[in-house]
Amino acid sequence: MAISCERPPTSDSHTIVMKKSSKPSPGESSSSRTPLASAHTTDCMCVKSSPEHSHRFLRVEKSHFEVPIAFFAQMPPEIHNLIGFTSGRGLVVEEPLVFSGHTVDQFRKLLWAFISYPSIELRQFTLEELLSINELAHKYYQLDVRAWAISALAGIVNHPCSPLRTASSQLFLRVLRLAVLCNKPELSLSIQIKWITRLHWHQLSPTPAILIADIFNLRHLLSHAYYMHLVLMQSPSKPPRFKKDPELTPKQNMHVQCGYYSLMSYWRHLQTTPPEFKRSAQCDNHRQCVEAWKMRWYKASSRLCPHPEIDVLSRLRFMQDTLEADLLLGVCLTVQCRTQALASVSKKREEIANNLHHHFDL
């Protein structure tokens, strides 16, 4: 299909028109077409002359784009030098600037967003396209488009039906990397929490999370990824063990080993040291409640547990479920003390989950 590229009949150098020989799609008038110029050089029939330096020619793979000069405005001087912009490359179609590392269609979507800004329609992009726009906007210093794209991505990620509920590790890697690069700590934390949840549900491998969390120094995600790495290393039918993983660096294996010995020691401490709870106003003999709590805790901790010793968080959940079903606990403690005692187990789990980094020496 032949494509005719031409400058529009206007002095606005930001506007570039792509005209195809085919008819407009249903409901689309020719005047509403995307303000982009893109064509293979063999298909480009004509490019009308335009004001000097109002545009540059740019090649992606085998396709040429006529790009407004404003597209390069926020690039730092070193990038201008790197791509040949400063030396005048791209002034003629025979010597275009060359962009690589992405497809023609990905760059076309970025240029579409650049020219459409600030009236960009989010609904016209898939999640994959939005991620690509975000990544290329960061790569090519399109700060306005990047700000729009990261805001749109945050809305999607934090939606009740977030795609991260079923996303692959690769998608988590991409969105988290963007959140970090765009300096969005709240978005970064939200993504980390969702990833950690998926790790604890045994839905994703912890290795990709370890790799990116280590690169960007994301301590919370890294500690939970190390934790789940240790849990998956254990076998229910064998004694606890630590084994170096060849996929991890020596330093990462060292942190995992620190966590192994620390968590094993901590669980043995917890077995004989139940979490404390405050005396309720209705309790007349709190010492009796405390002693009964300790006895039932010891009894529950001696029960056969389906979780490995290293999995302190799951073991505490098992302990809580066991004690909630313990009829003697309800007899020996006041109602208020029993409620607070069980709540202390939840608090202990939360405390451990929020401070796992200490066990891994992070």
PDB file of N, CA and C in Angstrom, residues 121-133:
ATOM      1  N   GLU A 121      -5.564  10.293  24.386  1.00  0.00           N
ATOM      2  CA  GLU A 121      -6.653   9.390  24.761  1.00  0.00           C
ATOM      3  C   GLU A 121      -6.061   8.068  25.251  1.00  0.00           C
ATOM      4  N   LEU A 122      -6.187   7.816  26.548  1.00  0.00           N
ATOM      5  CA  LEU A 122      -5.623   6.600  27.126  1.00  0.00           C
ATOM      6  C   LEU A 122      -6.263   5.343  26.544  1.00  0.00           C
ATOM      7  N   ARG A 123      -7.554   5.411  26.241  1.00  0.00           N
ATOM      8  CA  ARG A 123      -8.287   4.228  25.789  1.00  0.00           C
ATOM      9  C   ARG A 123      -7.774   3.662  24.471  1.00  0.00           C
ATOM     10  N   GLN A 124      -7.025   4.451  23.720  1.00  0.00           N
ATOM     11  CA  GLN A 124      -6.552   3.963  22.423  1.00  0.00           C
ATOM     12  C   GLN A 124      -5.299   3.094  22.549  1.00  0.00           C
ATOM     13  N   PHE A 125      -4.754   2.986  23.770  1.00  0.00           N
ATOM     14  CA  PHE A 125      -3.535   2.209  23.972  1.00  0.00           C
ATOM     15  C   PHE A 125      -3.800   0.971  24.818  1.00  0.00           C
ATOM     16  N   THR A 126      -3.158  -0.126  24.463  1.00  0.00           N
ATOM     17  CA  THR A 126      -3.152  -1.310  25.312  1.00  0.00           C
ATOM     18  C   THR A 126      -2.134  -1.094  26.434  1.00  0.00           C
ATOM     19  N   LEU A 127      -2.140  -1.970  27.429  1.00  0.00           N
ATOM     20  CA  LEU A 127      -1.165  -1.863  28.510  1.00  0.00           C
ATOM     21  C   LEU A 127       0.253  -2.007  27.963  1.00  0.00           C
ATOM     22  N   GLU A 128       0.449  -2.922  27.048  1.00  0.00           N
ATOM     23  CA  GLU A 128       1.771  -3.110  26.437  1.00  0.00           C
ATOM     24  C   GLU A 128       2.223  -1.834  25.732  1.00  0.00           C
ATOM     25  N   GLU A 129       1.319  -1.185  25.014  1.00  0.00           N
ATOM     26  CA  GLU A 129       1.660   0.050  24.312  1.00  0.00           C
ATOM     27  C   GLU A 129       1.962   1.177  25.292  1.00  0.00           C
ATOM     28  N   LEU A 130       1.203   1.245  26.384  1.00  0.00           N
ATOM     29  CA  LEU A 130       1.447   2.272  27.398  1.00  0.00           C
ATOM     30  C   LEU A 130       2.818   2.080  28.042  1.00  0.00           C
ATOM     31  N   LEU A 131       3.176   0.838  28.326  1.00  0.00           N
ATOM     32  CA  LEU A 131       4.496   0.557  28.883  1.00  0.00           C
ATOM     33  C   LEU A 131       5.592   0.963  27.901  1.00  0.00           C
ATOM     34  N   SER A 132       5.382   0.643  26.646  1.00  0.00           N
ATOM     35  CA  SER A 132       6.365   0.996  25.618  1.00  0.00           C
ATOM     36  C   SER A 132       6.519   2.510  25.490  1.00  0.00           C
ATOM     37  N   ILE A 133       5.404   3.234  25.501  1.00  0.00           N
ATOM     38  CA  ILE A 133       5.453   4.701  25.444  1.00  0.00           C
ATOM     39  C   ILE A 133       6.230   5.245  26.637  1.00  0.00           C
TER      40      ILE A 133
END
